[in-house]
GROMACS .gro file of N, CA and C in nm:
model
  486
    1LEU      N    1  -1.208  -5.961   3.120
    1LEU     CA    2  -1.292  -6.073   3.080
    1LEU      C    3  -1.416  -6.069   3.167
    2THR      N    4  -1.532  -6.077   3.103
    2THR     CA    5  -1.658  -6.088   3.175
    2THR      C    6  -1.723  -6.219   3.136
    3THR      N    7  -1.763  -6.294   3.235
    3THR     CA    8  -1.828  -6.422   3.212
    3THR      C    9  -1.943  -6.437   3.312
    4ALA      N   10  -2.025  -6.537   3.292
    4ALA     CA   11  -2.136  -6.563   3.383
    4ALA      C   12  -2.138  -6.710   3.418
    5VAL      N   13  -2.195  -6.741   3.533
    5VAL     CA   14  -2.203  -6.879   3.580
    5VAL      C   15  -2.348  -6.926   3.566
    6LYS      N   16  -2.366  -7.045   3.508
    6LYS     CA   17  -2.498  -7.107   3.502
    6LYS      C   18  -2.481  -7.253   3.535
    7LEU      N   19  -2.551  -7.298   3.638
    7LEU     CA   20  -2.547  -7.438   3.681
    7LEU      C   21  -2.683  -7.501   3.654
    8THR      N   22  -2.681  -7.619   3.597
    8THR     CA   23  -2.805  -7.693   3.571
    8THR      C   24  -2.791  -7.830   3.636
    9GLY      N   25  -2.891  -7.868   3.716
    9GLY     CA   26  -2.888  -7.996   3.785
    9GLY      C   27  -2.980  -8.097   3.719
   10HIS      N   28  -2.939  -8.224   3.719
   10HIS     CA   29  -3.016  -8.335   3.663
   10HIS      C   30  -3.024  -8.447   3.767
   11ASN      N   31  -3.135  -8.518   3.769
   11ASN     CA   32  -3.146  -8.632   3.859
   11ASN      C   33  -3.085  -8.755   3.793
   12ALA      N   34  -3.094  -8.870   3.859
   12ALA     CA   35  -3.034  -8.994   3.809
   12ALA      C   36  -3.093  -9.038   3.676
   13ASN      N   37  -3.215  -9.000   3.647
   13ASN     CA   38  -3.280  -9.035   3.521
   13ASN      C   39  -3.244  -8.939   3.408
   14GLY      N   40  -3.170  -8.831   3.439
   14GLY     CA   41  -3.132  -8.735   3.337
   14GLY      C   42  -3.231  -8.621   3.321
   15THR      N   43  -3.331  -8.617   3.405
   15THR     CA   44  -3.430  -8.511   3.397
   15THR      C   45  -3.376  -8.387   3.469
   16GLU      N   46  -3.390  -8.271   3.402
   16GLU     CA   47  -3.344  -8.146   3.463
   16GLU      C   48  -3.428  -8.115   3.586
   17ILE      N   49  -3.359  -8.084   3.697
   17ILE     CA   50  -3.431  -8.054   3.821
   17ILE      C   51  -3.421  -7.907   3.861
   18GLY      N   52  -3.355  -7.827   3.780
   18GLY     CA   53  -3.345  -7.684   3.808
   18GLY      C   54  -3.212  -7.628   3.761
   19SER      N   55  -3.208  -7.495   3.761
   19SER     CA   56  -3.084  -7.429   3.721
   19SER      C   57  -3.064  -7.303   3.805
   20TYR      N   58  -2.943  -7.257   3.808
   20TYR     CA   59  -2.906  -7.136   3.880
   20TYR      C   60  -2.818  -7.053   3.789
   21SER      N   61  -2.849  -6.924   3.778
   21SER     CA   62  -2.765  -6.830   3.703
   21SER      C   63  -2.710  -6.728   3.801
   22GLY      N   64  -2.581  -6.717   3.805
   22GLY     CA   65  -2.516  -6.623   3.896
   22GLY      C   66  -2.492  -6.489   3.830
   23PRO      N   67  -2.446  -6.393   3.908
   23PRO     CA   68  -2.414  -6.261   3.851
   23PRO      C   69  -2.289  -6.271   3.763
   24ASP      N   70  -2.268  -6.167   3.681
   24ASP     CA   71  -2.148  -6.165   3.597
   24ASP      C   72  -2.024  -6.171   3.683
   25LEU      N   73  -1.926  -6.242   3.634
   25LEU     CA   74  -1.795  -6.251   3.698
   25LEU      C   75  -1.698  -6.174   3.611
   26ILE      N   76  -1.633  -6.073   3.668
   26ILE     CA   77  -1.540  -5.989   3.592
   26ILE      C   78  -1.399  -6.018   3.640
   27ILE      N   79  -1.311  -6.050   3.547
   27ILE     CA   80  -1.171  -6.078   3.578
   27ILE      C   81  -1.086  -5.974   3.505
   28ASP      N   82  -1.008  -5.895   3.582
   28ASP     CA   83  -0.916  -5.798   3.524
   28ASP      C   84  -0.779  -5.861   3.519
   29PHE      N   85  -0.728  -5.880   3.398
   29PHE     CA   86  -0.595  -5.938   3.383
   29PHE      C   87  -0.489  -5.832   3.406
   30ILE      N   88  -0.376  -5.870   3.463
   30ILE     CA   89  -0.265  -5.779   3.485
   30ILE      C   90  -0.150  -5.818   3.393
   31ASP      N   91  -0.058  -5.725   3.376
   31ASP     CA   92   0.052  -5.751   3.283
   31ASP      C   93   0.168  -5.827   3.346
   32GLY      N   94   0.166  -5.848   3.477
   32GLY     CA   95   0.272  -5.924   3.542
   32GLY      C   96   0.402  -5.849   3.559
   33ALA      N   97   0.401  -5.717   3.538
   33ALA     CA   98   0.524  -5.638   3.544
   33ALA      C   99   0.522  -5.540   3.660
   34LEU      N  100   0.637  -5.483   3.688
   34LEU     CA  101   0.650  -5.378   3.787
   34LEU      C  102   0.675  -5.248   3.712
   35HIS      N  103   0.599  -5.145   3.745
   35HIS     CA  104   0.613  -5.015   3.679
   35HIS      C  105   0.649  -4.910   3.783
   36ALA      N  106   0.736  -4.817   3.747
   36ALA     CA  107   0.776  -4.710   3.839
   36ALA      C  108   0.784  -4.579   3.762
   37THR      N  109   0.729  -4.472   3.823
   37THR     CA  110   0.733  -4.340   3.763
   37THR      C  111   0.780  -4.239   3.867
   38ALA      N  112   0.886  -4.167   3.836
   38ALA     CA  113   0.942  -4.068   3.928
   38ALA      C  114   0.875  -3.932   3.907
   39ALA      N  115   0.869  -3.855   4.014
   39ALA     CA  116   0.811  -3.721   4.010
   39ALA      C  117   0.923  -3.617   4.017
   40ASN      N  118   0.891  -3.496   3.974
   40ASN     CA  119   0.983  -3.384   3.991
   40ASN      C  120   0.970  -3.330   4.133
   41VAL      N  121   1.080  -3.274   4.183
   41VAL     CA  122   1.083  -3.218   4.318
   41VAL      C  123   1.135  -3.075   4.307
   42ASP      N  124   1.072  -2.983   4.382
   42ASP     CA  125   1.108  -2.841   4.379
   42ASP      C  126   1.144  -2.798   4.521
   43PHE      N  127   1.259  -2.733   4.535
   43PHE     CA  128   1.302  -2.685   4.666
   43PHE      C  129   1.277  -2.536   4.684
   44GLY      N  130   1.210  -2.474   4.588
   44GLY     CA  131   1.172  -2.334   4.599
   44GLY      C  132   1.290  -2.240   4.582
   45ASN      N  133   1.268  -2.114   4.624
   45ASN     CA  134   1.372  -2.011   4.618
   45ASN      C  135   1.448  -2.012   4.749
   46LEU      N  136   1.576  -2.044   4.741
   46LEU     CA  137   1.659  -2.052   4.861
   46LEU      C  138   1.757  -1.936   4.864
   47THR      N  139   1.793  -1.893   4.984
   47THR     CA  140   1.888  -1.784   5.001
   47THR      C  141   1.997  -1.829   5.097
   48TYR      N  142   2.091  -1.737   5.122
   48TYR     CA  143   2.199  -1.769   5.215
   48TYR      C  144   2.145  -1.797   5.354
   49ALA      N  145   2.028  -1.745   5.388
   49ALA     CA  146   1.965  -1.771   5.519
   49ALA      C  147   1.930  -1.919   5.536
   50ASN      N  148   1.921  -1.995   5.425
   50ASN     CA  149   1.888  -2.137   5.431
   50ASN      C  150   2.009  -2.228   5.449
   51VAL      N  151   2.129  -2.171   5.451
   51VAL     CA  152   2.251  -2.251   5.464
   51VAL      C  153   2.245  -2.333   5.593
   52GLY      N  154   2.276  -2.462   5.581
   52GLY     CA  155   2.280  -2.551   5.696
   52GLY      C  156   2.146  -2.615   5.730
   53GLN      N  157   2.037  -2.562   5.678
   53GLN     CA  158   1.904  -2.620   5.704
   53GLN      C  159   1.876  -2.729   5.602
   54LYS      N  160   1.800  -2.830   5.645
   54LYS     CA  161   1.754  -2.932   5.551
   54LYS      C  162   1.615  -2.891   5.504
   55ILE      N  163   1.606  -2.850   5.379
   55ILE     CA  164   1.482  -2.801   5.320
   55ILE      C  165   1.412  -2.918   5.251
   56THR      N  166   1.286  -2.943   5.289
   56THR     CA  167   1.208  -3.052   5.230
   56THR      C  168   1.156  -3.010   5.094
   57GLY      N  169   1.176  -3.095   4.996
   57GLY     CA  170   1.129  -3.067   4.861
   57GLY      C  171   0.979  -3.088   4.848
   58THR      N  172   0.919  -3.012   4.756
   58THR     CA  173   0.778  -3.026   4.723
   58THR      C  174   0.767  -3.114   4.600
   59VAL      N  175   0.689  -3.220   4.610
   59VAL     CA  176   0.675  -3.316   4.501
   59VAL      C  177   0.555  -3.275   4.415
   60ASN      N  178   0.569  -3.284   4.283
   60ASN     CA  179   0.461  -3.245   4.193
   60ASN      C  180   0.362  -3.358   4.165
   61ALA      N  181   0.362  -3.460   4.252
   61ALA     CA  182   0.271  -3.575   4.237
   61ALA      C  183   0.244  -3.631   4.377
   62ASP      N  184   0.173  -3.742   4.383
   62ASP     CA  185   0.142  -3.803   4.512
   62ASP      C  186   0.265  -3.867   4.576
   63ASN      N  187   0.357  -3.915   4.495
   63ASN     CA  188   0.472  -3.991   4.545
   63ASN      C  189   0.600  -3.941   4.481
   64LEU      N  190   0.712  -3.960   4.551
   64LEU     CA  191   0.843  -3.936   4.488
   64LEU      C  192   0.862  -4.037   4.375
   65LEU      N  193   0.830  -4.162   4.404
   65LEU     CA  194   0.838  -4.269   4.304
   65LEU      C  195   0.710  -4.351   4.318
   66THR      N  196   0.627  -4.348   4.217
   66THR     CA  197   0.503  -4.425   4.219
   66THR      C  198   0.532  -4.562   4.160
   67VAL      N  199   0.504  -4.665   4.240
   67VAL     CA  200   0.531  -4.803   4.198
   67VAL      C  201   0.398  -4.877   4.187
   68THR      N  202   0.380  -4.944   4.075
   68THR     CA  203   0.267  -5.035   4.055
   68THR      C  204   0.326  -5.173   4.035
   69ASP      N  205   0.300  -5.262   4.130
   69ASP     CA  206   0.360  -5.395   4.129
   69ASP      C  207   0.254  -5.498   4.089
   70ASN      N  208   0.254  -5.534   3.961
   70ASN     CA  209   0.159  -5.633   3.907
   70ASN      C  210   0.222  -5.771   3.894
   71ARG      N  211   0.336  -5.792   3.957
   71ARG     CA  212   0.405  -5.921   3.942
   71ARG      C  213   0.328  -6.032   4.012
   72ARG      N  214   0.326  -6.146   3.949
   72ARG     CA  215   0.265  -6.263   4.011
   72ARG      C  216   0.364  -6.329   4.107
   73ASP      N  217   0.489  -6.337   4.064
   73ASP     CA  218   0.595  -6.395   4.146
   73ASP      C  219   0.672  -6.279   4.207
   74LYS      N  220   0.644  -6.248   4.331
   74LYS     CA  221   0.703  -6.132   4.397
   74LYS      C  222   0.833  -6.172   4.466
   75VAL      N  223   0.941  -6.168   4.388
   75VAL     CA  224   1.074  -6.198   4.443
   75VAL      C  225   1.123  -6.076   4.521
   76ARG      N  226   1.226  -6.097   4.602
   76ARG     CA  227   1.286  -5.986   4.679
   76ARG      C  228   1.327  -5.876   4.581
   77SER      N  229   1.293  -5.752   4.613
   77SER     CA  230   1.323  -5.639   4.525
   77SER      C  231   1.381  -5.524   4.606
   78VAL      N  232   1.472  -5.450   4.543
   78VAL     CA  233   1.539  -5.338   4.608
   78VAL      C  234   1.528  -5.215   4.518
   79ILE      N  235   1.487  -5.102   4.578
   79ILE     CA  236   1.486  -4.974   4.507
   79ILE      C  237   1.610  -4.898   4.552
   80THR      N  238   1.688  -4.852   4.454
   80THR     CA  239   1.806  -4.771   4.485
   80THR      C  240   1.790  -4.634   4.418
   81LEU      N  241   1.865  -4.539   4.471
   81LEU     CA  242   1.861  -4.402   4.421
   81LEU      C  243   2.002  -4.346   4.421
   82ARG      N  244   2.034  -4.271   4.316
   82ARG     CA  245   2.163  -4.202   4.312
   82ARG      C  246   2.143  -4.066   4.247
   83GLN      N  247   2.226  -3.972   4.286
   83GLN     CA  248   2.224  -3.838   4.226
   83GLN      C  249   2.327  -3.837   4.115
   84ASN      N  250   2.281  -3.811   3.995
   84ASN     CA  251   2.367  -3.819   3.877
   84ASN      C  252   2.431  -3.683   3.849
   85GLY      N  253   2.514  -3.636   3.941
   85GLY     CA  254   2.583  -3.509   3.924
   85GLY      C  255   2.531  -3.403   4.020
   86ALA      N  256   2.609  -3.298   4.036
   86ALA     CA  257   2.575  -3.190   4.128
   86ALA      C  258   2.459  -3.106   4.072
   87PHE      N  259   2.395  -3.029   4.162
   87PHE     CA  260   2.298  -2.929   4.116
   87PHE      C  261   2.376  -2.826   4.035
   88ASN      N  262   2.326  -2.792   3.916
   88ASN     CA  263   2.398  -2.703   3.827
   88ASN      C  264   2.298  -2.609   3.759
   89ASN      N  265   2.339  -2.484   3.738
   89ASN     CA  266   2.253  -2.387   3.670
   89ASN      C  267   2.295  -2.364   3.525
   90GLY      N  268   2.378  -2.450   3.473
   90GLY     CA  269   2.429  -2.435   3.337
   90GLY      C  270   2.571  -2.384   3.334
   91ASN      N  271   2.610  -2.310   3.441
   91ASN     CA  272   2.745  -2.255   3.449
   91ASN      C  273   2.816  -2.290   3.579
   92HIS      N  274   2.740  -2.308   3.686
   92HIS     CA  275   2.799  -2.327   3.818
   92HIS      C  276   2.731  -2.443   3.891
   93ASP      N  277   2.813  -2.514   3.969
   93ASP     CA  278   2.759  -2.615   4.059
   93ASP      C  279   2.720  -2.548   4.190
   94LEU      N  280   2.615  -2.597   4.251
   94LEU     CA  281   2.568  -2.547   4.379
   94LEU      C  282   2.629  -2.632   4.490
   95ALA      N  283   2.686  -2.566   4.590
   95ALA     CA  284   2.741  -2.639   4.704
   95ALA      C  285   2.623  -2.684   4.791
   96ALA      N  286   2.577  -2.805   4.767
   96ALA     CA  287   2.459  -2.856   4.838
   96ALA      C  288   2.466  -3.008   4.845
   97THR      N  289   2.399  -3.062   4.947
   97THR     CA  290   2.388  -3.206   4.962
   97THR      C  291   2.241  -3.243   4.961
   98LEU      N  292   2.207  -3.344   4.883
   98LEU     CA  293   2.071  -3.394   4.875
   98LEU      C  294   2.061  -3.518   4.962
   99PHE      N  295   1.954  -3.524   5.041
   99PHE     CA  296   1.933  -3.636   5.133
   99PHE      C  297   1.802  -3.706   5.102
  100MET      N  298   1.803  -3.838   5.114
  100MET     CA  299   1.680  -3.917   5.117
  100MET      C  300   1.656  -3.944   5.263
  101THR      N  301   1.540  -3.900   5.314
  101THR     CA  302   1.512  -3.921   5.455
  101THR      C  303   1.391  -4.012   5.472
  102GLU      N  304   1.396  -4.090   5.578
  102GLU     CA  305   1.284  -4.174   5.618
  102GLU      C  306   1.279  -4.168   5.770
  103GLY      N  307   1.177  -4.101   5.820
  103GLY     CA  308   1.169  -4.081   5.965
  103GLY      C  309   1.286  -3.998   6.010
  104ASP      N  310   1.362  -4.049   6.108
  104ASP     CA  311   1.478  -3.977   6.162
  104ASP      C  312   1.609  -4.012   6.090
  105THR      N  313   1.601  -4.100   5.990
  105THR     CA  314   1.721  -4.144   5.918
  105THR      C  315   1.740  -4.062   5.791
  106SER      N  316   1.860  -4.007   5.773
  106SER     CA  317   1.894  -3.932   5.652
  106SER      C  318   2.010  -3.999   5.582
  107LEU      N  319   1.997  -4.014   5.452
  107LEU     CA  320   2.101  -4.078   5.372
  107LEU      C  321   2.144  -3.979   5.264
  108ALA      N  322   2.269  -3.935   5.270
  108ALA     CA  323   2.321  -3.841   5.170
  108ALA      C  324   2.332  -3.913   5.036
  109LEU      N  325   2.279  -3.851   4.933
  109LEU     CA  326   2.286  -3.911   4.799
  109LEU      C  327   2.416  -3.872   4.732
  110THR      N  328   2.472  -3.965   4.660
  110THR     CA  329   2.596  -3.944   4.586
  110THR      C  330   2.577  -4.003   4.447
  111ASN      N  331   2.686  -4.015   4.374
  111ASN     CA  332   2.677  -4.078   4.241
  111ASN      C  333   2.683  -4.230   4.251
  112SER      N  334   2.683  -4.284   4.375
  112SER     CA  335   2.673  -4.429   4.397
  112SER      C  336   2.532  -4.462   4.440
  113GLU      N  337   2.485  -4.578   4.400
  113GLU     CA  338   2.349  -4.619   4.435
  113GLU      C  339   2.336  -4.636   4.587
  114GLN      N  340   2.227  -4.583   4.640
  114GLN     CA  341   2.194  -4.596   4.782
  114GLN      C  342   2.062  -4.672   4.792
  115THR      N  343   2.054  -4.769   4.881
  115THR     CA  344   1.931  -4.846   4.898
  115THR      C  345   1.827  -4.761   4.970
  116VAL      N  346   1.707  -4.753   4.910
  116VAL     CA  347   1.597  -4.673   4.963
  116VAL      C  348   1.487  -4.763   5.018
  117VAL      N  349   1.455  -4.871   4.947
  117VAL     CA  350   1.347  -4.962   4.986
  117VAL      C  351   1.392  -5.105   4.961
  118VAL      N  352   1.356  -5.194   5.054
  118VAL     CA  353   1.376  -5.337   5.034
  118VAL      C  354   1.240  -5.403   5.054
  119ALA      N  355   1.194  -5.476   4.953
  119ALA     CA  356   1.069  -5.553   4.963
  119ALA      C  357   1.107  -5.700   4.960
  120ASN      N  358   1.076  -5.771   5.064
  120ASN     CA  359   1.112  -5.912   5.074
  120ASN      C  360   1.026  -5.997   4.982
  121LYS      N  361   1.069  -6.121   4.962
  121LYS     CA  362   0.996  -6.216   4.878
  121LYS      C  363   0.850  -6.224   4.925
  122GLY      N  364   0.758  -6.214   4.830
  122GLY     CA  365   0.616  -6.222   4.860
  122GLY      C  366   0.552  -6.087   4.887
  123ASP      N  367   0.634  -5.983   4.912
  123ASP     CA  368   0.581  -5.850   4.941
  123ASP      C  369   0.569  -5.767   4.813
  124THR      N  370   0.469  -5.681   4.811
  124THR     CA  371   0.452  -5.585   4.703
  124THR      C  372   0.552  -5.472   4.723
  125VAL      N  373   0.616  -5.427   4.616
  125VAL     CA  374   0.709  -5.315   4.625
  125VAL      C  375   0.627  -5.188   4.646
  126PRO      N  376   0.653  -5.113   4.754
  126PRO     CA  377   0.575  -4.993   4.781
  126PRO      C  378   0.628  -4.872   4.705
  127SER      N  379   0.542  -4.772   4.693
  127SER     CA  380   0.586  -4.643   4.639
  127SER      C  381   0.673  -4.573   4.742
  128VAL      N  382   0.759  -4.482   4.695
  128VAL     CA  383   0.839  -4.399   4.783
  128VAL      C  384   0.761  -4.270   4.800
  129SER      N  385   0.720  -4.241   4.924
  129SER     CA  386   0.619  -4.138   4.943
  129SER      C  387   0.623  -4.076   5.082
  130SER      N  388   0.571  -3.955   5.091
  130SER     CA  389   0.556  -3.891   5.222
  130SER      C  390   0.460  -3.972   5.309
  131LYS      N  391   0.370  -4.048   5.247
  131LYS     CA  392   0.280  -4.135   5.323
  131LYS      C  393   0.359  -4.241   5.401
  132ASN      N  394   0.477  -4.274   5.350
  132ASN     CA  395   0.567  -4.369   5.416
  132ASN      C  396   0.677  -4.295   5.492
  133ASN      N  397   0.657  -4.164   5.514
  133ASN     CA  398   0.751  -4.079   5.586
  133ASN      C  399   0.885  -4.068   5.514
  134GLN      N  400   0.882  -4.066   5.379
  134GLN     CA  401   1.003  -4.057   5.298
  134GLN      C  402   1.002  -3.924   5.222
  135TYR      N  403   1.113  -3.852   5.230
  135TYR     CA  404   1.123  -3.719   5.169
  135TYR      C  405   1.262  -3.700   5.109
  136LEU      N  406   1.271  -3.609   5.014
  136LEU     CA  407   1.400  -3.559   4.967
  136LEU      C  408   1.422  -3.425   5.033
  137LYS      N  409   1.543  -3.406   5.089
  137LYS     CA  410   1.577  -3.280   5.154
  137LYS      C  411   1.709  -3.229   5.100
  138LEU      N  412   1.719  -3.097   5.090
  138LEU     CA  413   1.838  -3.031   5.036
  138LEU      C  414   1.901  -2.946   5.145
  139GLN      N  415   2.033  -2.957   5.158
  139GLN     CA  416   2.106  -2.876   5.254
  139GLN      C  417   2.214  -2.798   5.179
  140LEU      N  418   2.201  -2.665   5.184
  140LEU     CA  419   2.301  -2.579   5.120
  140LEU      C  420   2.428  -2.577   5.202
  141GLY      N  421   2.543  -2.580   5.132
  141GLY     CA  422   2.672  -2.572   5.199
  141GLY      C  423   2.708  -2.427   5.226
  142ASN      N  424   2.803  -2.405   5.314
  142ASN     CA  425   2.847  -2.271   5.349
  142ASN      C  426   2.946  -2.223   5.243
  143ALA      N  427   2.891  -2.175   5.133
  143ALA     CA  428   2.973  -2.128   5.021
  143ALA      C  429   2.896  -2.019   4.948
  144ALA      N  430   2.964  -1.950   4.859
  144ALA     CA  431   2.899  -1.845   4.780
  144ALA      C  432   2.785  -1.906   4.699
  145ILE      N  433   2.674  -1.835   4.693
  145ILE     CA  434   2.558  -1.881   4.617
  145ILE      C  435   2.541  -1.788   4.497
  146ILE      N  436   2.553  -1.844   4.381
  146ILE     CA  437   2.531  -1.768   4.258
  146ILE      C  438   2.387  -1.792   4.217
  147PRO      N  439   2.306  -1.685   4.206
  147PRO     CA  440   2.164  -1.701   4.172
  147PRO      C  441   2.144  -1.776   4.041
  148GLY      N  442   2.036  -1.851   4.036
  148GLY     CA  443   2.002  -1.925   3.915
  148GLY      C  444   1.907  -2.038   3.945
  149ASN      N  445   1.862  -2.103   3.841
  149ASN     CA  446   1.778  -2.223   3.853
  149ASN      C  447   1.869  -2.344   3.842
  150TYR      N  448   1.880  -2.417   3.950
  150TYR     CA  449   1.970  -2.532   3.958
  150TYR      C  450   1.890  -2.661   3.943
  151THR      N  451   1.944  -2.754   3.869
  151THR     CA  452   1.879  -2.884   3.850
  151THR      C  453   1.982  -2.996   3.865
  152THR      N  454   1.930  -3.113   3.891
  152THR     CA  455   2.012  -3.233   3.892
  152THR      C  456   1.923  -3.348   3.844
  153THR      N  457   1.983  -3.460   3.816
  153THR     CA  458   1.907  -3.579   3.773
  153THR      C  459   1.925  -3.688   3.876
  154LEU      N  460   1.813  -3.750   3.913
  154LEU     CA  461   1.817  -3.863   4.004
  154LEU      C  462   1.789  -3.990   3.926
  155ASP      N  463   1.867  -4.092   3.952
  155ASP     CA  464   1.848  -4.222   3.886
  155ASP      C  465   1.790  -4.320   3.987
  156TRP      N  466   1.667  -4.364   3.961
  156TRP     CA  467   1.601  -4.466   4.043
  156TRP      C  468   1.622  -4.599   3.972
  157ALA      N  469   1.645  -4.705   4.049
  157ALA     CA  470   1.657  -4.839   3.991
  157ALA      C  471   1.583  -4.937   4.080
  158VAL      N  472   1.514  -5.031   4.016
  158VAL     CA  473   1.449  -5.139   4.090
  158VAL      C  474   1.515  -5.268   4.044
  159THR      N  475   1.572  -5.339   4.139
  159THR     CA  476   1.639  -5.465   4.110
  159THR      C  477   1.560  -5.576   4.177
  160ALA      N  478   1.517  -5.673   4.096
  160ALA     CA  479   1.444  -5.788   4.148
  160ALA      C  480   1.533  -5.911   4.137
  161ALA      N  481   1.559  -5.971   4.252
  161ALA     CA  482   1.644  -6.090   4.253
  161ALA      C  483   1.605  -6.176   4.373
  162PRO      N  484   1.616  -6.307   4.357
  162PRO     CA  485   1.582  -6.394   4.471
  162PRO      C  486   1.674  -6.376   4.589
   0.00000   0.00000   0.00000
């Protein structure tokens, strides 16, 4: 919405004593919703030499989870993450553990929801990002590695509740 301000002054007799026109006023309306978009993560080509190491994934976007919080009423909100099954190449599961890390804290992902972010009442829900020192890391287990392209699905959820 673009509008302009014009003020006109009158004296006690009703005679115009001047006017003022201000610059355009632009108001961008928001949808009042919270939006989240997850990015793909690539751990590259791993070998048996990588067993036991926590390999940081490369994100194909600015954030692991990009959040745009347009809510007017910012109730307490929680972002959770779960790994929806093992890494699989179509025939075999990979003996590996996926971790969500933030600073020195690592949280192993499972098929149960794990809390990643808590935004208190009145706070904007932040994106999950390396800018916030948050990464996904993969640790290969000490087991036979069958070559292939392995994938898994991550389920992100944002729950808003007072």
